mmCIF file with all atom_site columns, C-alpha atoms in Angstrom:
data_model
loop_
_atom_site.group_PDB
_atom_site.id
_atom_site.type_symbol
_atom_site.label_atom_id
_atom_site.label_alt_id
_atom_site.label_comp_id
_atom_site.label_asym_id
_atom_site.label_entity_id
_atom_site.label_seq_id
_atom_site.pdbx_PDB_ins_code
_atom_site.Cartn_x
_atom_site.Cartn_y
_atom_site.Cartn_z
_atom_site.occupancy
_atom_site.B_iso_or_equiv
_atom_site.pdbx_formal_charge
_atom_site.auth_seq_id
_atom_site.auth_comp_id
_atom_site.auth_asym_id
_atom_site.auth_atom_id
_atom_site.pdbx_PDB_model_num
ATOM 1   C CA . GLN A 1 1   ? 0.000  0.000   0.000   1.00 59.00 ? 294 GLN A CA 1
ATOM 2   C CA . SER A 1 2   ? 2.239  2.750   -1.336  1.00 75.00 ? 295 SER A CA 1
ATOM 3   C CA . VAL A 1 3   ? 1.577  6.280   -0.099  1.00 86.00 ? 296 VAL A CA 1
ATOM 4   C CA . LEU A 1 4   ? 3.206  7.821   -3.174  1.00 97.00 ? 297 LEU A CA 1
ATOM 5   C CA . THR A 1 5   ? 1.151  7.551   -6.366  1.00 97.00 ? 298 THR A CA 1
ATOM 6   C CA . GLN A 1 6   ? 2.607  7.491   -9.873  1.00 98.00 ? 299 GLN A CA 1
ATOM 7   C CA . PRO A 1 7   ? 0.988  6.882   -13.285 1.00 98.00 ? 300 PRO A CA 1
ATOM 8   C CA . PRO A 1 8   ? 1.417  3.223   -14.311 1.00 97.00 ? 301 PRO A CA 1
ATOM 9   C CA . SER A 1 9   ? 2.929  4.122   -17.655 1.00 97.00 ? 302 SER A CA 1
ATOM 10  C CA . VAL A 1 10  ? 4.075  6.958   -19.878 1.00 98.00 ? 303 VAL A CA 1
ATOM 11  C CA . SER A 1 11  ? 5.404  6.821   -23.423 1.00 97.00 ? 304 SER A CA 1
ATOM 12  C CA . GLY A 1 12  ? 7.046  9.042   -25.962 1.00 97.00 ? 305 GLY A CA 1
ATOM 13  C CA . ALA A 1 13  ? 8.894  9.035   -29.235 1.00 97.00 ? 306 ALA A CA 1
ATOM 14  C CA . PRO A 1 14  ? 12.675 9.341   -29.350 1.00 97.00 ? 307 PRO A CA 1
ATOM 15  C CA . GLY A 1 15  ? 13.727 12.918  -28.734 1.00 97.00 ? 308 GLY A CA 1
ATOM 16  C CA . GLN A 1 16  ? 10.509 13.893  -27.006 1.00 97.00 ? 309 GLN A CA 1
ATOM 17  C CA . ARG A 1 17  ? 10.037 15.076  -23.429 1.00 97.00 ? 310 ARG A CA 1
ATOM 18  C CA . VAL A 1 18  ? 8.088  13.004  -20.925 1.00 98.00 ? 311 VAL A CA 1
ATOM 19  C CA . THR A 1 19  ? 7.206  13.694  -17.316 1.00 98.00 ? 312 THR A CA 1
ATOM 20  C CA . ILE A 1 20  ? 6.347  11.355  -14.454 1.00 98.00 ? 313 ILE A CA 1
ATOM 21  C CA . SER A 1 21  ? 4.342  12.628  -11.511 1.00 98.00 ? 314 SER A CA 1
ATOM 22  C CA . CYS A 1 22  ? 4.583  11.488  -7.902  1.00 98.00 ? 315 CYS A CA 1
ATOM 23  C CA . THR A 1 23  ? 1.718  12.490  -5.619  1.00 97.00 ? 316 THR A CA 1
ATOM 24  C CA . GLY A 1 24  ? 2.095  12.279  -1.870  1.00 96.00 ? 317 GLY A CA 1
ATOM 25  C CA . SER A 1 25  ? 0.690  13.999  1.203   1.00 95.00 ? 318 SER A CA 1
ATOM 26  C CA . ASN A 1 26  ? 1.502  16.324  4.080   1.00 94.00 ? 319 ASN A CA 1
ATOM 27  C CA . SER A 1 27  ? 3.280  13.541  5.956   1.00 95.00 ? 320 SER A CA 1
ATOM 28  C CA . ASN A 1 28  ? 5.907  13.009  3.265   1.00 95.00 ? 321 ASN A CA 1
ATOM 29  C CA . ILE A 1 29  ? 6.472  15.336  0.298   1.00 95.00 ? 322 ILE A CA 1
ATOM 30  C CA . GLY A 1 30  ? 4.356  18.120  1.770   1.00 94.00 ? 323 GLY A CA 1
ATOM 31  C CA . ALA A 1 31  ? 6.252  17.895  5.055   1.00 95.00 ? 324 ALA A CA 1
ATOM 32  C CA . GLY A 1 32  ? 9.449  18.929  3.306   1.00 94.00 ? 325 GLY A CA 1
ATOM 33  C CA . TYR A 1 33  ? 11.132 15.557  3.027   1.00 95.00 ? 326 TYR A CA 1
ATOM 34  C CA . GLY A 1 34  ? 13.257 15.209  -0.054  1.00 94.00 ? 327 GLY A CA 1
ATOM 35  C CA . ILE A 1 35  ? 12.145 13.292  -3.127  1.00 97.00 ? 328 ILE A CA 1
ATOM 36  C CA . GLN A 1 36  ? 14.398 10.824  -4.852  1.00 98.00 ? 329 GLN A CA 1
ATOM 37  C CA . TRP A 1 37  ? 13.973 9.091   -8.206  1.00 98.00 ? 330 TRP A CA 1
ATOM 38  C CA . TYR A 1 38  ? 15.324 5.692   -9.216  1.00 98.00 ? 331 TYR A CA 1
ATOM 39  C CA . GLN A 1 39  ? 15.615 4.037   -12.610 1.00 98.00 ? 332 GLN A CA 1
ATOM 40  C CA . GLN A 1 40  ? 15.249 0.277   -12.787 1.00 98.00 ? 333 GLN A CA 1
ATOM 41  C CA . LEU A 1 41  ? 16.251 -1.318  -16.066 1.00 97.00 ? 334 LEU A CA 1
ATOM 42  C CA . PRO A 1 42  ? 14.805 -4.797  -16.723 1.00 94.00 ? 335 PRO A CA 1
ATOM 43  C CA . GLY A 1 43  ? 16.408 -7.442  -14.530 1.00 94.00 ? 336 GLY A CA 1
ATOM 44  C CA . THR A 1 44  ? 18.614 -5.012  -12.622 1.00 97.00 ? 337 THR A CA 1
ATOM 45  C CA . ALA A 1 45  ? 18.700 -3.251  -9.271  1.00 98.00 ? 338 ALA A CA 1
ATOM 46  C CA . PRO A 1 46  ? 17.333 0.287   -8.967  1.00 98.00 ? 339 PRO A CA 1
ATOM 47  C CA . LYS A 1 47  ? 19.784 3.081   -9.708  1.00 98.00 ? 340 LYS A CA 1
ATOM 48  C CA . LEU A 1 48  ? 19.680 6.510   -8.042  1.00 97.00 ? 341 LEU A CA 1
ATOM 49  C CA . LEU A 1 49  ? 18.756 9.126   -10.627 1.00 97.00 ? 342 LEU A CA 1
ATOM 50  C CA . ILE A 1 50  ? 17.775 12.217  -8.611  1.00 98.00 ? 343 ILE A CA 1
ATOM 51  C CA . TYR A 1 51  ? 18.214 12.978  -4.904  1.00 97.00 ? 344 TYR A CA 1
ATOM 52  C CA . GLY A 1 52  ? 17.134 15.874  -2.753  1.00 95.00 ? 345 GLY A CA 1
ATOM 53  C CA . ASN A 1 53  ? 14.385 16.833  -5.233  1.00 96.00 ? 346 ASN A CA 1
ATOM 54  C CA . THR A 1 54  ? 16.650 18.189  -7.967  1.00 97.00 ? 347 THR A CA 1
ATOM 55  C CA . ASN A 1 55  ? 20.206 16.847  -7.617  1.00 96.00 ? 348 ASN A CA 1
ATOM 56  C CA . ARG A 1 56  ? 21.815 14.409  -10.046 1.00 97.00 ? 349 ARG A CA 1
ATOM 57  C CA . PRO A 1 57  ? 24.547 11.996  -8.907  1.00 95.00 ? 350 PRO A CA 1
ATOM 58  C CA . SER A 1 58  ? 27.737 12.041  -10.903 1.00 95.00 ? 351 SER A CA 1
ATOM 59  C CA . GLY A 1 59  ? 27.281 10.277  -14.229 1.00 95.00 ? 352 GLY A CA 1
ATOM 60  C CA . VAL A 1 60  ? 23.541 10.837  -14.601 1.00 97.00 ? 353 VAL A CA 1
ATOM 61  C CA . PRO A 1 61  ? 22.811 12.752  -17.831 1.00 96.00 ? 354 PRO A CA 1
ATOM 62  C CA . ASP A 1 62  ? 21.317 16.209  -17.502 1.00 95.00 ? 355 ASP A CA 1
ATOM 63  C CA . ARG A 1 63  ? 18.392 14.975  -19.633 1.00 97.00 ? 356 ARG A CA 1
ATOM 64  C CA . PHE A 1 64  ? 16.946 13.879  -16.294 1.00 98.00 ? 357 PHE A CA 1
ATOM 65  C CA . SER A 1 65  ? 15.607 16.575  -13.987 1.00 98.00 ? 358 SER A CA 1
ATOM 66  C CA . GLY A 1 66  ? 13.461 16.677  -10.888 1.00 97.00 ? 359 GLY A CA 1
ATOM 67  C CA . SER A 1 67  ? 11.093 19.194  -9.379  1.00 97.00 ? 360 SER A CA 1
ATOM 68  C CA . LYS A 1 68  ? 8.812  19.448  -6.390  1.00 96.00 ? 361 LYS A CA 1
ATOM 69  C CA . SER A 1 69  ? 5.769  21.543  -5.518  1.00 95.00 ? 362 SER A CA 1
ATOM 70  C CA . GLY A 1 70  ? 3.515  21.173  -2.517  1.00 95.00 ? 363 GLY A CA 1
ATOM 71  C CA . THR A 1 71  ? 2.647  17.515  -2.036  1.00 96.00 ? 364 THR A CA 1
ATOM 72  C CA . SER A 1 72  ? 3.795  16.433  -5.496  1.00 97.00 ? 365 SER A CA 1
ATOM 73  C CA . ALA A 1 73  ? 6.998  15.954  -7.435  1.00 98.00 ? 366 ALA A CA 1
ATOM 74  C CA . SER A 1 74  ? 7.916  15.290  -11.045 1.00 98.00 ? 367 SER A CA 1
ATOM 75  C CA . LEU A 1 75  ? 10.670 13.680  -13.035 1.00 98.00 ? 368 LEU A CA 1
ATOM 76  C CA . ALA A 1 76  ? 11.262 14.998  -16.532 1.00 98.00 ? 369 ALA A CA 1
ATOM 77  C CA . ILE A 1 77  ? 13.192 13.206  -19.243 1.00 98.00 ? 370 ILE A CA 1
ATOM 78  C CA . THR A 1 78  ? 14.090 15.364  -22.218 1.00 97.00 ? 371 THR A CA 1
ATOM 79  C CA . GLY A 1 79  ? 15.496 14.049  -25.493 1.00 96.00 ? 372 GLY A CA 1
ATOM 80  C CA . LEU A 1 80  ? 14.047 10.599  -24.794 1.00 97.00 ? 373 LEU A CA 1
ATOM 81  C CA . GLN A 1 81  ? 16.318 7.742   -25.846 1.00 97.00 ? 374 GLN A CA 1
ATOM 82  C CA . ALA A 1 82  ? 15.709 4.011   -26.339 1.00 96.00 ? 375 ALA A CA 1
ATOM 83  C CA . GLU A 1 83  ? 17.980 3.284   -23.377 1.00 96.00 ? 376 GLU A CA 1
ATOM 84  C CA . ASP A 1 84  ? 15.577 5.195   -21.117 1.00 97.00 ? 377 ASP A CA 1
ATOM 85  C CA . GLU A 1 85  ? 13.017 2.398   -21.339 1.00 97.00 ? 378 GLU A CA 1
ATOM 86  C CA . ALA A 1 86  ? 12.744 1.305   -17.722 1.00 97.00 ? 379 ALA A CA 1
ATOM 87  C CA . ASP A 1 87  ? 10.649 1.495   -14.575 1.00 98.00 ? 380 ASP A CA 1
ATOM 88  C CA . TYR A 1 88  ? 10.969 4.682   -12.522 1.00 98.00 ? 381 TYR A CA 1
ATOM 89  C CA . TYR A 1 89  ? 10.213 5.025   -8.815  1.00 98.00 ? 382 TYR A CA 1
ATOM 90  C CA . CYS A 1 90  ? 9.954  8.058   -6.577  1.00 98.00 ? 383 CYS A CA 1
ATOM 91  C CA . GLN A 1 91  ? 10.904 7.748   -2.902  1.00 98.00 ? 384 GLN A CA 1
ATOM 92  C CA . SER A 1 92  ? 10.623 9.853   0.227   1.00 97.00 ? 385 SER A CA 1
ATOM 93  C CA . TYR A 1 93  ? 10.342 9.623   3.996   1.00 97.00 ? 386 TYR A CA 1
ATOM 94  C CA . ASP A 1 94  ? 6.959  9.504   5.718   1.00 95.00 ? 387 ASP A CA 1
ATOM 95  C CA . SER A 1 95  ? 6.590  10.883  9.238   1.00 95.00 ? 388 SER A CA 1
ATOM 96  C CA . ASN A 1 96  ? 3.414  8.896   9.941   1.00 93.00 ? 389 ASN A CA 1
ATOM 97  C CA . LEU A 1 97  ? 5.119  5.616   9.076   1.00 92.00 ? 390 LEU A CA 1
ATOM 98  C CA . ASN A 1 98  ? 8.489  6.737   10.438  1.00 93.00 ? 391 ASN A CA 1
ATOM 99  C CA . GLY A 1 99  ? 10.109 5.094   7.448   1.00 94.00 ? 392 GLY A CA 1
ATOM 100 C CA . TYR A 1 100 ? 10.845 5.271   3.759   1.00 97.00 ? 393 TYR A CA 1
ATOM 101 C CA . VAL A 1 101 ? 8.161  5.014   1.115   1.00 97.00 ? 394 VAL A CA 1
ATOM 102 C CA . PHE A 1 102 ? 8.390  4.318   -2.590  1.00 97.00 ? 395 PHE A CA 1
ATOM 103 C CA . GLY A 1 103 ? 6.042  5.328   -5.344  1.00 97.00 ? 396 GLY A CA 1
ATOM 104 C CA . THR A 1 104 ? 3.905  2.815   -7.204  1.00 97.00 ? 397 THR A CA 1
ATOM 105 C CA . GLY A 1 105 ? 6.285  2.912   -10.156 1.00 97.00 ? 398 GLY A CA 1
ATOM 106 C CA . THR A 1 106 ? 5.980  4.092   -13.765 1.00 98.00 ? 399 THR A CA 1
ATOM 107 C CA . GLN A 1 107 ? 6.972  2.156   -16.846 1.00 98.00 ? 400 GLN A CA 1
ATOM 108 C CA . VAL A 1 108 ? 8.462  4.368   -19.548 1.00 98.00 ? 401 VAL A CA 1
ATOM 109 C CA . THR A 1 109 ? 8.119  3.136   -23.125 1.00 97.00 ? 402 THR A CA 1
ATOM 110 C CA . VAL A 1 110 ? 10.004 4.638   -26.035 1.00 96.00 ? 403 VAL A CA 1
ATOM 111 C CA . LEU A 1 111 ? 7.815  4.351   -29.115 1.00 94.00 ? 404 LEU A CA 1
ATOM 112 C CA . GLN B 2 1   ? 33.748 1.965   -5.330  1.00 91.00 ? 212 GLN B CA 1
ATOM 113 C CA . VAL B 2 2   ? 31.201 0.730   -2.803  1.00 95.00 ? 213 VAL B CA 1
ATOM 114 C CA . GLN B 2 3   ? 29.786 -2.701  -3.524  1.00 97.00 ? 214 GLN B CA 1
ATOM 115 C CA . LEU B 2 4   ? 27.070 -4.661  -1.749  1.00 98.00 ? 215 LEU B CA 1
ATOM 116 C CA . GLN B 2 5   ? 26.445 -8.367  -2.221  1.00 98.00 ? 216 GLN B CA 1
ATOM 117 C CA . GLU B 2 6   ? 23.452 -10.259 -0.881  1.00 98.00 ? 217 GLU B CA 1
ATOM 118 C CA . SER B 2 7   ? 23.664 -13.922 0.030   1.00 97.00 ? 218 SER B CA 1
ATOM 119 C CA . GLY B 2 8   ? 21.395 -16.543 1.516   1.00 95.00 ? 219 GLY B CA 1
ATOM 120 C CA . PRO B 2 9   ? 19.064 -19.421 0.649   1.00 95.00 ? 220 PRO B CA 1
ATOM 121 C CA . GLY B 2 10  ? 16.909 -18.885 -2.402  1.00 94.00 ? 221 GLY B CA 1
ATOM 122 C CA . LEU B 2 11  ? 14.116 -20.983 -0.959  1.00 97.00 ? 222 LEU B CA 1
ATOM 123 C CA . ALA B 2 12  ? 12.231 -20.723 2.320   1.00 97.00 ? 223 ALA B CA 1
ATOM 124 C CA . LYS B 2 13  ? 9.417  -22.903 3.609   1.00 97.00 ? 224 LYS B CA 1
ATOM 125 C CA . PRO B 2 14  ? 6.032  -21.452 4.569   1.00 97.00 ? 225 PRO B CA 1
ATOM 126 C CA . SER B 2 15  ? 5.934  -20.515 8.280   1.00 97.00 ? 226 SER B CA 1
ATOM 127 C CA . GLY B 2 16  ? 9.718  -20.743 8.306   1.00 97.00 ? 227 GLY B CA 1
ATOM 128 C CA . THR B 2 17  ? 12.427 -18.091 8.574   1.00 97.00 ? 228 THR B CA 1
ATOM 129 C CA . LEU B 2 18  ? 14.197 -16.197 5.814   1.00 97.00 ? 229 LEU B CA 1
ATOM 130 C CA . SER B 2 19  ? 17.769 -15.151 6.567   1.00 97.00 ? 230 SER B CA 1
ATOM 131 C CA . LEU B 2 20  ? 19.940 -13.002 4.319   1.00 98.00 ? 231 LEU B CA 1
ATOM 132 C CA . THR B 2 21  ? 23.327 -11.331 4.644   1.00 98.00 ? 232 THR B CA 1
ATOM 133 C CA . CYS B 2 22  ? 24.721 -8.301  2.818   1.00 98.00 ? 233 CYS B CA 1
ATOM 134 C CA . ALA B 2 23  ? 28.496 -8.052  2.508   1.00 98.00 ? 234 ALA B CA 1
ATOM 135 C CA . VAL B 2 24  ? 29.838 -4.528  2.065   1.00 97.00 ? 235 VAL B CA 1
ATOM 136 C CA . SER B 2 25  ? 33.125 -3.791  0.287   1.00 96.00 ? 236 SER B CA 1
ATOM 137 C CA . GLY B 2 26  ? 34.823 -0.559  -0.673  1.00 95.00 ? 237 GLY B CA 1
ATOM 138 C CA . ASP B 2 27  ? 33.578 1.187   2.477   1.00 91.00 ? 238 ASP B CA 1
ATOM 139 C CA . SER B 2 28  ? 33.469 0.512   6.185   1.00 94.00 ? 239 SER B CA 1
ATOM 140 C CA . ILE B 2 29  ? 30.059 -0.299  7.561   1.00 94.00 ? 240 ILE B CA 1
ATOM 141 C CA . SER B 2 30  ? 31.022 1.855   10.532  1.00 92.00 ? 241 SER B CA 1
ATOM 142 C CA . THR B 2 31  ? 30.992 5.137   8.615   1.00 90.00 ? 242 THR B CA 1
ATOM 143 C CA . ASN B 2 32  ? 28.241 7.756   8.717   1.00 92.00 ? 243 ASN B CA 1
ATOM 144 C CA . TYR B 2 33  ? 25.704 5.842   6.654   1.00 95.00 ? 244 TYR B CA 1
ATOM 145 C CA . TRP B 2 34  ? 22.709 3.675   7.392   1.00 97.00 ? 245 TRP B CA 1
ATOM 146 C CA . TRP B 2 35  ? 22.183 0.271   5.774   1.00 98.00 ? 246 TRP B CA 1
ATOM 147 C CA . SER B 2 36  ? 18.835 -1.031  4.541   1.00 98.00 ? 247 SER B CA 1
ATOM 148 C CA . TRP B 2 37  ? 16.914 -3.924  3.077   1.00 98.00 ? 248 TRP B CA 1
ATOM 149 C CA . VAL B 2 38  ? 14.366 -3.356  0.302   1.00 98.00 ? 249 VAL B CA 1
ATOM 150 C CA . ARG B 2 39  ? 12.285 -6.005  -1.425  1.00 98.00 ? 250 ARG B CA 1
ATOM 151 C CA . GLN B 2 40  ? 10.365 -6.301  -4.687  1.00 98.00 ? 251 GLN B CA 1
ATOM 152 C CA . PRO B 2 41  ? 7.800  -9.062  -5.336  1.00 97.00 ? 252 PRO B CA 1
ATOM 153 C CA . PRO B 2 42  ? 7.854  -10.355 -8.914  1.00 97.00 ? 253 PRO B CA 1
ATOM 154 C CA . GLY B 2 43  ? 6.300  -7.794  -11.235 1.00 95.00 ? 254 GLY B CA 1
ATOM 155 C CA . LYS B 2 44  ? 5.556  -5.369  -8.400  1.00 96.00 ? 255 LYS B CA 1
ATOM 156 C CA . GLY B 2 45  ? 7.023  -2.276  -6.776  1.00 96.00 ? 256 GLY B CA 1
ATOM 157 C CA . LEU B 2 46  ? 9.657  -1.604  -4.150  1.00 97.00 ? 257 LEU B CA 1
ATOM 158 C CA . GLU B 2 47  ? 9.041  -1.945  -0.410  1.00 97.00 ? 258 GLU B CA 1
ATOM 159 C CA . TRP B 2 48  ? 11.428 -0.748  2.301   1.00 98.00 ? 259 TRP B CA 1
ATOM 160 C CA . ILE B 2 49  ? 11.887 -3.338  5.059   1.00 98.00 ? 260 ILE B CA 1
ATOM 161 C CA . ALA B 2 50  ? 14.357 -2.072  7.651   1.00 98.00 ? 261 ALA B CA 1
ATOM 162 C CA . GLU B 2 51  ? 17.569 -0.144  8.242   1.00 97.00 ? 262 GLU B CA 1
ATOM 163 C CA . ILE B 2 52  ? 20.405 -0.170  10.739  1.00 97.00 ? 263 ILE B CA 1
ATOM 164 C CA . TYR B 2 53  ? 23.294 2.070   11.827  1.00 96.00 ? 264 TYR B CA 1
ATOM 165 C CA . HIS B 2 54  ? 26.642 0.628   12.863  1.00 94.00 ? 265 HIS B CA 1
ATOM 166 C CA . THR B 2 55  ? 25.885 1.492   16.484  1.00 94.00 ? 266 THR B CA 1
ATOM 167 C CA . GLY B 2 56  ? 22.972 -0.923  16.350  1.00 93.00 ? 267 GLY B CA 1
ATOM 168 C CA . SER B 2 57  ? 20.191 1.645   16.031  1.00 96.00 ? 268 SER B CA 1
ATOM 169 C CA . THR B 2 58  ? 17.355 0.266   13.911  1.00 97.00 ? 269 THR B CA 1
ATOM 170 C CA . LYS B 2 59  ? 14.181 1.298   12.111  1.00 96.00 ? 270 LYS B CA 1
ATOM 171 C CA . TYR B 2 60  ? 11.523 -1.042  10.757  1.00 97.00 ? 271 TYR B CA 1
ATOM 172 C CA . ASN B 2 61  ? 8.615  -0.837  8.332   1.00 96.00 ? 272 ASN B CA 1
ATOM 173 C CA . PRO B 2 62  ? 5.542  -0.848  10.618  1.00 95.00 ? 273 PRO B CA 1
ATOM 174 C CA . SER B 2 63  ? 3.845  -3.442  8.403   1.00 95.00 ? 274 SER B CA 1
ATOM 175 C CA . LEU B 2 64  ? 6.690  -5.925  8.990   1.00 96.00 ? 275 LEU B CA 1
ATOM 176 C CA . THR B 2 65  ? 8.097  -4.960  12.362  1.00 95.00 ? 276 THR B CA 1
ATOM 177 C CA . SER B 2 66  ? 6.635  -7.931  14.240  1.00 96.00 ? 277 SER B CA 1
ATOM 178 C CA . ARG B 2 67  ? 8.457  -10.408 11.957  1.00 97.00 ? 278 ARG B CA 1
ATOM 179 C CA . VAL B 2 68  ? 11.701 -8.635  11.046  1.00 98.00 ? 279 VAL B CA 1
ATOM 180 C CA . THR B 2 69  ? 15.097 -8.314  12.692  1.00 98.00 ? 280 THR B CA 1
ATOM 181 C CA . ILE B 2 70  ? 18.026 -6.447  11.174  1.00 98.00 ? 281 ILE B CA 1
ATOM 182 C CA . SER B 2 71  ? 21.509 -6.782  12.657  1.00 97.00 ? 282 SER B CA 1
ATOM 183 C CA . VAL B 2 72  ? 25.045 -5.578  11.948  1.00 96.00 ? 283 VAL B CA 1
ATOM 184 C CA . ASP B 2 73  ? 28.351 -7.480  12.066  1.00 96.00 ? 284 ASP B CA 1
ATOM 185 C CA . ARG B 2 74  ? 31.032 -4.786  12.171  1.00 95.00 ? 285 ARG B CA 1
ATOM 186 C CA . PRO B 2 75  ? 34.112 -7.088  12.222  1.00 95.00 ? 286 PRO B CA 1
ATOM 187 C CA . ASN B 2 76  ? 32.967 -8.760  9.000   1.00 96.00 ? 287 ASN B CA 1
ATOM 188 C CA . ASN B 2 77  ? 31.624 -5.537  7.474   1.00 96.00 ? 288 ASN B CA 1
ATOM 189 C CA . GLN B 2 78  ? 28.182 -6.949  6.824   1.00 97.00 ? 289 GLN B CA 1
ATOM 190 C CA . PHE B 2 79  ? 24.605 -6.730  7.978   1.00 98.00 ? 290 PHE B CA 1
ATOM 191 C CA . SER B 2 80  ? 21.764 -9.229  7.995   1.00 98.00 ? 291 SER B CA 1
ATOM 192 C CA . LEU B 2 81  ? 18.019 -9.632  7.713   1.00 98.00 ? 292 LEU B CA 1
ATOM 193 C CA . ARG B 2 82  ? 15.818 -12.172 9.444   1.00 98.00 ? 293 ARG B CA 1
ATOM 194 C CA . LEU B 2 83  ? 12.140 -12.521 8.526   1.00 98.00 ? 294 LEU B CA 1
ATOM 195 C CA . THR B 2 84  ? 10.016 -15.025 10.417  1.00 98.00 ? 295 THR B CA 1
ATOM 196 C CA . SER B 2 85  ? 6.679  -16.727 9.724   1.00 98.00 ? 296 SER B CA 1
ATOM 197 C CA . VAL B 2 86  ? 7.097  -16.305 5.980   1.00 98.00 ? 297 VAL B CA 1
ATOM 198 C CA . THR B 2 87  ? 4.306  -16.895 3.489   1.00 97.00 ? 298 THR B CA 1
ATOM 199 C CA . ALA B 2 88  ? 4.077  -16.840 -0.288  1.00 97.00 ? 299 ALA B CA 1
ATOM 200 C CA . ALA B 2 89  ? 3.542  -13.078 -0.037  1.00 97.00 ? 300 ALA B CA 1
ATOM 201 C CA . ASP B 2 90  ? 7.169  -12.762 1.096   1.00 98.00 ? 301 ASP B CA 1
ATOM 202 C CA . THR B 2 91  ? 8.424  -14.174 -2.212  1.00 98.00 ? 302 THR B CA 1
ATOM 203 C CA . ALA B 2 92  ? 10.488 -11.350 -3.671  1.00 98.00 ? 303 ALA B CA 1
ATOM 204 C CA . MET B 2 93  ? 13.818 -10.046 -4.862  1.00 98.00 ? 304 MET B CA 1
ATOM 205 C CA . TYR B 2 94  ? 15.588 -8.786  -1.761  1.00 98.00 ? 305 TYR B CA 1
ATOM 206 C CA . TYR B 2 95  ? 18.048 -5.905  -2.136  1.00 98.00 ? 306 TYR B CA 1
ATOM 207 C CA . CYS B 2 96  ? 20.448 -4.426  0.366   1.00 98.00 ? 307 CYS B CA 1
ATOM 208 C CA . ALA B 2 97  ? 21.387 -0.770  0.009   1.00 98.00 ? 308 ALA B CA 1
ATOM 209 C CA . ARG B 2 98  ? 23.364 2.055   1.600   1.00 97.00 ? 309 ARG B CA 1
ATOM 210 C CA . VAL B 2 99  ? 21.268 4.960   2.858   1.00 97.00 ? 310 VAL B CA 1
ATOM 211 C CA . VAL B 2 100 ? 22.433 8.562   3.002   1.00 95.00 ? 311 VAL B CA 1
ATOM 212 C CA . HIS B 2 101 ? 20.859 10.701  5.708   1.00 94.00 ? 312 HIS B CA 1
ATOM 213 C CA . ARG B 2 102 ? 21.231 14.396  4.902   1.00 90.00 ? 313 ARG B CA 1
ATOM 214 C CA . GLY B 2 103 ? 18.929 16.668  6.861   1.00 89.00 ? 314 GLY B CA 1
ATOM 215 C CA . SER B 2 104 ? 15.442 15.935  5.550   1.00 90.00 ? 315 SER B CA 1
ATOM 216 C CA . TYR B 2 105 ? 16.779 13.999  2.564   1.00 92.00 ? 316 TYR B CA 1
ATOM 217 C CA . PHE B 2 106 ? 17.239 10.238  2.731   1.00 95.00 ? 317 PHE B CA 1
ATOM 218 C CA . HIS B 2 107 ? 18.350 8.342   -0.323  1.00 96.00 ? 318 HIS B CA 1
ATOM 219 C CA . PHE B 2 108 ? 19.636 4.924   -1.330  1.00 97.00 ? 319 PHE B CA 1
ATOM 220 C CA . ASP B 2 109 ? 22.855 5.545   -3.220  1.00 96.00 ? 320 ASP B CA 1
ATOM 221 C CA . TYR B 2 110 ? 24.357 2.078   -3.600  1.00 97.00 ? 321 TYR B CA 1
ATOM 222 C CA . TRP B 2 111 ? 22.437 -1.153  -4.128  1.00 98.00 ? 322 TRP B CA 1
ATOM 223 C CA . GLY B 2 112 ? 23.307 -4.826  -4.240  1.00 98.00 ? 323 GLY B CA 1
ATOM 224 C CA . GLN B 2 113 ? 22.324 -6.845  -7.291  1.00 98.00 ? 324 GLN B CA 1
ATOM 225 C CA . GLY B 2 114 ? 19.541 -8.528  -5.338  1.00 98.00 ? 325 GLY B CA 1
ATOM 226 C CA . THR B 2 115 ? 18.768 -12.107 -4.385  1.00 98.00 ? 326 THR B CA 1
ATOM 227 C CA . LEU B 2 116 ? 15.510 -13.876 -5.193  1.00 98.00 ? 327 LEU B CA 1
ATOM 228 C CA . VAL B 2 117 ? 13.840 -15.673 -2.315  1.00 98.00 ? 328 VAL B CA 1
ATOM 229 C CA . THR B 2 118 ? 10.915 -17.957 -3.053  1.00 98.00 ? 329 THR B CA 1
ATOM 230 C CA . VAL B 2 119 ? 8.634  -19.171 -0.285  1.00 98.00 ? 330 VAL B CA 1
ATOM 231 C CA . SER B 2 120 ? 7.361  -22.612 -1.174  1.00 96.00 ? 331 SER B CA 1
ATOM 232 C CA . ALA B 2 121 ? 6.947  -26.029 0.387   1.00 94.00 ? 332 ALA B CA 1
#
């Protein structure tokens, strides 16, 4: 029972821009806890893509960007590439649960 | 480069106990990071299970706290997970990960490759 809601799937043609939303509440995103995004390629472990709402770890292309507003956050992928086909998860901390929560996950398809 | 490697039986019997270990290399487990277990049932999303600090401080997912124990073995630079009274619903890929605590930001920066545990008689 995830407390962070994402669309099940998004798709776009190569080169296009897609966005993935992550909707939470006042006990997680709205409380000021940072949002992280992870990319999970088929058959592999999740990989940190964005941390602290907007920061990219070393090696992550600047095609990936994060934003946050109120109780929601978004991940944008610009210049979509075939290698971006993967599942994407948002993650935060929830004060009611006193633990970490992940989003429901979004499958990105490159048409 | 930090590396994490999960190990343990790939099969557990219903009502039995699941035990996994995560070996950490490239970093001391006694540094200023927390260490977590995350699981993912086949075809489903990620679920945080528990985390531990090298001092022994722990946090658990409220939905699993009655069945889960996380522990740390500093001399061997590893930490472990124990899940009791398992059912088919506990069948999942189990990942260990390093957790960065930075103010109000908490993120998993390094992950193991995962180990699949199936609960079946």
